[in-house]
CSV table of C-alpha atoms in Angstrom, one decimal:
chain,number,residue,atom,x,y,z
A,29,UNK,CA,0.0,0.0,0.0
A,30,UNK,CA,2.9,2.4,0.8
A,31,UNK,CA,4.3,1.9,-2.7
A,32,UNK,CA,1.0,2.5,-4.3
A,33,UNK,CA,0.7,5.8,-2.3
A,34,UNK,CA,4.1,6.7,-3.6
A,35,UNK,CA,3.0,6.0,-7.2
A,36,UNK,CA,-0.3,7.8,-7.2
A,37,UNK,CA,-0.6,10.4,-4.4
A,38,UNK,CA,0.8,13.7,-5.8
A,39,UNK,CA,3.6,14.7,-3.4
A,40,UNK,CA,4.3,18.1,-4.9
A,41,UNK,CA,4.0,20.8,-2.2
A,42,UNK,CA,1.4,22.8,-4.2
A,43,UNK,CA,-1.1,19.9,-4.0
A,44,UNK,CA,-0.7,18.8,-0.4
A,45,UNK,CA,-4.2,19.3,0.8
A,46,UNK,CA,-7.2,17.2,1.7
A,47,UNK,CA,-8.4,15.2,-0.1
A,48,UNK,CA,-5.1,14.1,-1.6
A,49,UNK,CA,-4.6,14.8,-5.3
A,50,UNK,CA,-3.6,12.0,-7.6
A,51,UNK,CA,-0.7,12.0,-10.0
A,52,UNK,CA,-1.7,9.7,-12.9
A,53,UNK,CA,1.2,10.9,-15.2
A,54,UNK,CA,3.6,8.1,-14.1
A,55,UNK,CA,6.2,10.7,-13.2
A,56,UNK,CA,6.4,9.6,-9.6
A,57,UNK,CA,6.6,5.9,-10.7
A,58,UNK,CA,9.5,6.8,-12.9
A,59,UNK,CA,11.3,8.6,-10.1
A,60,UNK,CA,10.9,5.6,-7.9
A,61,UNK,CA,12.0,3.1,-10.5
A,62,UNK,CA,15.2,5.1,-11.2
A,63,UNK,CA,16.0,5.7,-7.5
A,64,UNK,CA,18.8,3.6,-6.0
A,65,UNK,CA,17.3,4.4,-2.6
A,66,UNK,CA,13.9,2.9,-3.6
A,67,UNK,CA,15.5,0.0,-5.4
A,68,UNK,CA,17.9,-0.6,-2.5
A,69,UNK,CA,14.9,-1.3,-0.3
A,70,UNK,CA,12.4,-2.8,-2.7
A,71,UNK,CA,14.7,-5.4,-4.5
A,72,UNK,CA,16.1,-7.0,-1.3
A,73,UNK,CA,12.6,-7.1,0.1
A,74,UNK,CA,11.2,-8.8,-3.1
A,75,UNK,CA,14.1,-11.3,-3.0
A,76,UNK,CA,13.5,-12.1,0.7
A,77,UNK,CA,9.8,-12.6,0.1
A,78,UNK,CA,10.5,-15.0,-2.8
A,79,UNK,CA,13.0,-16.8,-0.5
A,80,UNK,CA,10.5,-16.9,2.4
A,81,UNK,CA,7.8,-18.4,0.2
A,82,UNK,CA,10.1,-21.1,-1.1
A,83,UNK,CA,11.6,-21.8,2.3
A,84,UNK,CA,8.2,-22.0,4.0
A,85,UNK,CA,6.9,-24.3,1.3
A,86,UNK,CA,9.9,-26.6,1.4
A,87,UNK,CA,9.9,-26.8,5.2
A,88,UNK,CA,6.1,-27.0,5.4
A,89,UNK,CA,5.9,-24.2,7.9
A,90,UNK,CA,2.6,-23.3,9.4
A,91,UNK,CA,0.9,-20.2,7.9
A,92,UNK,CA,1.6,-18.3,11.2
A,93,UNK,CA,5.4,-19.0,10.9
A,94,UNK,CA,5.5,-18.1,7.3
A,95,UNK,CA,3.5,-14.9,7.9
A,96,UNK,CA,5.9,-13.9,10.7
A,97,UNK,CA,8.9,-14.3,8.4
A,98,UNK,CA,7.1,-12.2,5.8
A,99,UNK,CA,6.4,-9.5,8.4
A,100,UNK,CA,10.0,-9.3,9.6
A,101,UNK,CA,11.3,-9.3,5.9
A,102,UNK,CA,9.1,-6.4,5.0
A,103,UNK,CA,9.8,-4.6,8.3
A,104,UNK,CA,13.5,-5.0,7.8
A,105,UNK,CA,13.7,-3.8,4.2
A,106,UNK,CA,10.8,-1.6,3.7
A,107,UNK,CA,9.2,-0.1,6.8
A,108,UNK,CA,12.4,0.5,8.8
A,109,UNK,CA,14.9,1.2,6.0
A,110,UNK,CA,12.9,2.2,2.9
A,111,UNK,CA,10.3,4.3,4.7
A,112,UNK,CA,11.6,5.7,8.0
A,113,UNK,CA,15.4,5.8,7.6
A,114,UNK,CA,15.5,6.7,3.8
A,115,UNK,CA,12.4,9.0,4.0
A,116,UNK,CA,12.5,10.4,7.5
A,117,UNK,CA,16.2,10.5,8.6
A,118,UNK,CA,18.3,10.8,5.4
A,119,UNK,CA,15.4,12.1,3.2
A,120,UNK,CA,16.5,10.4,0.0
A,121,UNK,CA,13.5,8.2,-0.8
A,122,UNK,CA,11.7,9.8,-3.7
A,123,UNK,CA,8.1,10.9,-3.2
A,124,UNK,CA,7.8,9.5,0.3
A,125,UNK,CA,10.2,12.1,1.7
A,126,UNK,CA,7.9,14.8,0.4
A,127,UNK,CA,4.9,13.0,1.9
A,128,UNK,CA,6.7,12.8,5.3
A,129,UNK,CA,7.3,16.5,5.1
A,130,UNK,CA,3.7,17.1,4.4
A,131,UNK,CA,2.5,14.9,7.2
A,132,UNK,CA,4.9,16.3,9.8
A,133,UNK,CA,6.3,19.7,8.9
A,134,UNK,CA,9.2,19.2,11.4
A,135,UNK,CA,10.7,17.1,8.6
A,136,UNK,CA,11.4,20.3,6.7
A,137,UNK,CA,14.0,21.3,9.3
A,138,UNK,CA,17.6,20.1,9.1
A,139,UNK,CA,18.4,16.8,10.8
A,140,UNK,CA,18.7,17.1,14.6
A,141,UNK,CA,16.9,20.5,14.6
A,142,UNK,CA,15.1,20.9,17.9
A,143,UNK,CA,11.7,20.7,16.1
A,144,UNK,CA,12.5,17.2,14.7
A,145,UNK,CA,15.0,15.8,17.2
A,146,UNK,CA,12.5,13.4,18.6
A,147,UNK,CA,11.8,12.0,15.1
A,148,UNK,CA,15.5,11.6,14.3
A,149,UNK,CA,16.0,9.8,17.6
A,150,UNK,CA,13.3,7.3,16.6
A,151,UNK,CA,14.8,6.9,13.1
A,152,UNK,CA,18.3,6.2,14.6
A,153,UNK,CA,16.7,3.7,17.0
A,154,UNK,CA,15.3,2.0,14.0
A,155,UNK,CA,18.6,2.0,12.2
A,156,UNK,CA,20.8,0.7,15.1
A,157,UNK,CA,18.3,-1.5,16.9
A,158,UNK,CA,15.2,-2.4,15.0
A,159,UNK,CA,16.8,-3.2,11.7
A,160,UNK,CA,19.4,-5.6,13.3
A,161,UNK,CA,16.7,-7.1,15.5
A,162,UNK,CA,14.4,-7.8,12.4
A,163,UNK,CA,17.4,-9.4,10.6
A,164,UNK,CA,18.1,-11.5,13.7
A,165,UNK,CA,14.5,-12.6,14.1
A,166,UNK,CA,14.4,-13.6,10.5
A,167,UNK,CA,17.7,-15.5,10.9
A,168,UNK,CA,16.3,-17.4,13.9
A,169,UNK,CA,13.2,-18.3,12.0
A,170,UNK,CA,15.3,-19.6,9.2
A,171,UNK,CA,17.4,-21.7,11.6
A,172,UNK,CA,14.2,-22.9,13.3
A,173,UNK,CA,15.8,-21.8,16.6
A,174,UNK,CA,13.7,-22.1,19.7
A,175,UNK,CA,14.8,-18.6,20.8
A,176,UNK,CA,13.0,-17.0,17.8
A,177,UNK,CA,9.8,-16.4,19.8
A,178,UNK,CA,11.6,-14.7,22.7
A,179,UNK,CA,13.7,-12.5,20.4
A,180,UNK,CA,10.6,-11.7,18.3
A,181,UNK,CA,8.7,-10.6,21.4
A,182,UNK,CA,11.6,-8.4,22.4
A,183,UNK,CA,11.9,-6.9,18.9
A,184,UNK,CA,8.1,-6.2,18.8
A,185,UNK,CA,8.4,-4.6,22.3
A,186,UNK,CA,11.2,-2.3,21.0
A,187,UNK,CA,8.9,-1.3,18.1
A,188,UNK,CA,6.1,-0.5,20.5
A,189,UNK,CA,8.2,1.5,22.9
């Protein structure tokens, strides 16, 4: 859904009002398709999702186990890195960066400005804690390690904090 928003919701500052305006020109899709930041999150996510599907099928995992692996794969590549780190912290993700600025005007300030310091702190937490935790949980699921549930609960608690 986030990627569809990036393709169709016009992120230009002149149109940021309610209801959202649509961009049906394909310009935003072209910006995304040519962005190393978008591709750097989307391609690894797609590869992980293909791997999870094959792995879950070959190992006859329960639907809940497979869904958990999907969740941590998407969390790792897209929500933490592609959305929050690339759009919120470093502001390099096309379209979504502009949408972040429209949703929270503090994003228009330089990084670590007093108006957005709380946002940057959360983004850094995602980068240094939540991304590695998501990768670890996924690794534990792949190894069928009994500790996966405990680490998963901890990683989810960090996200909720």
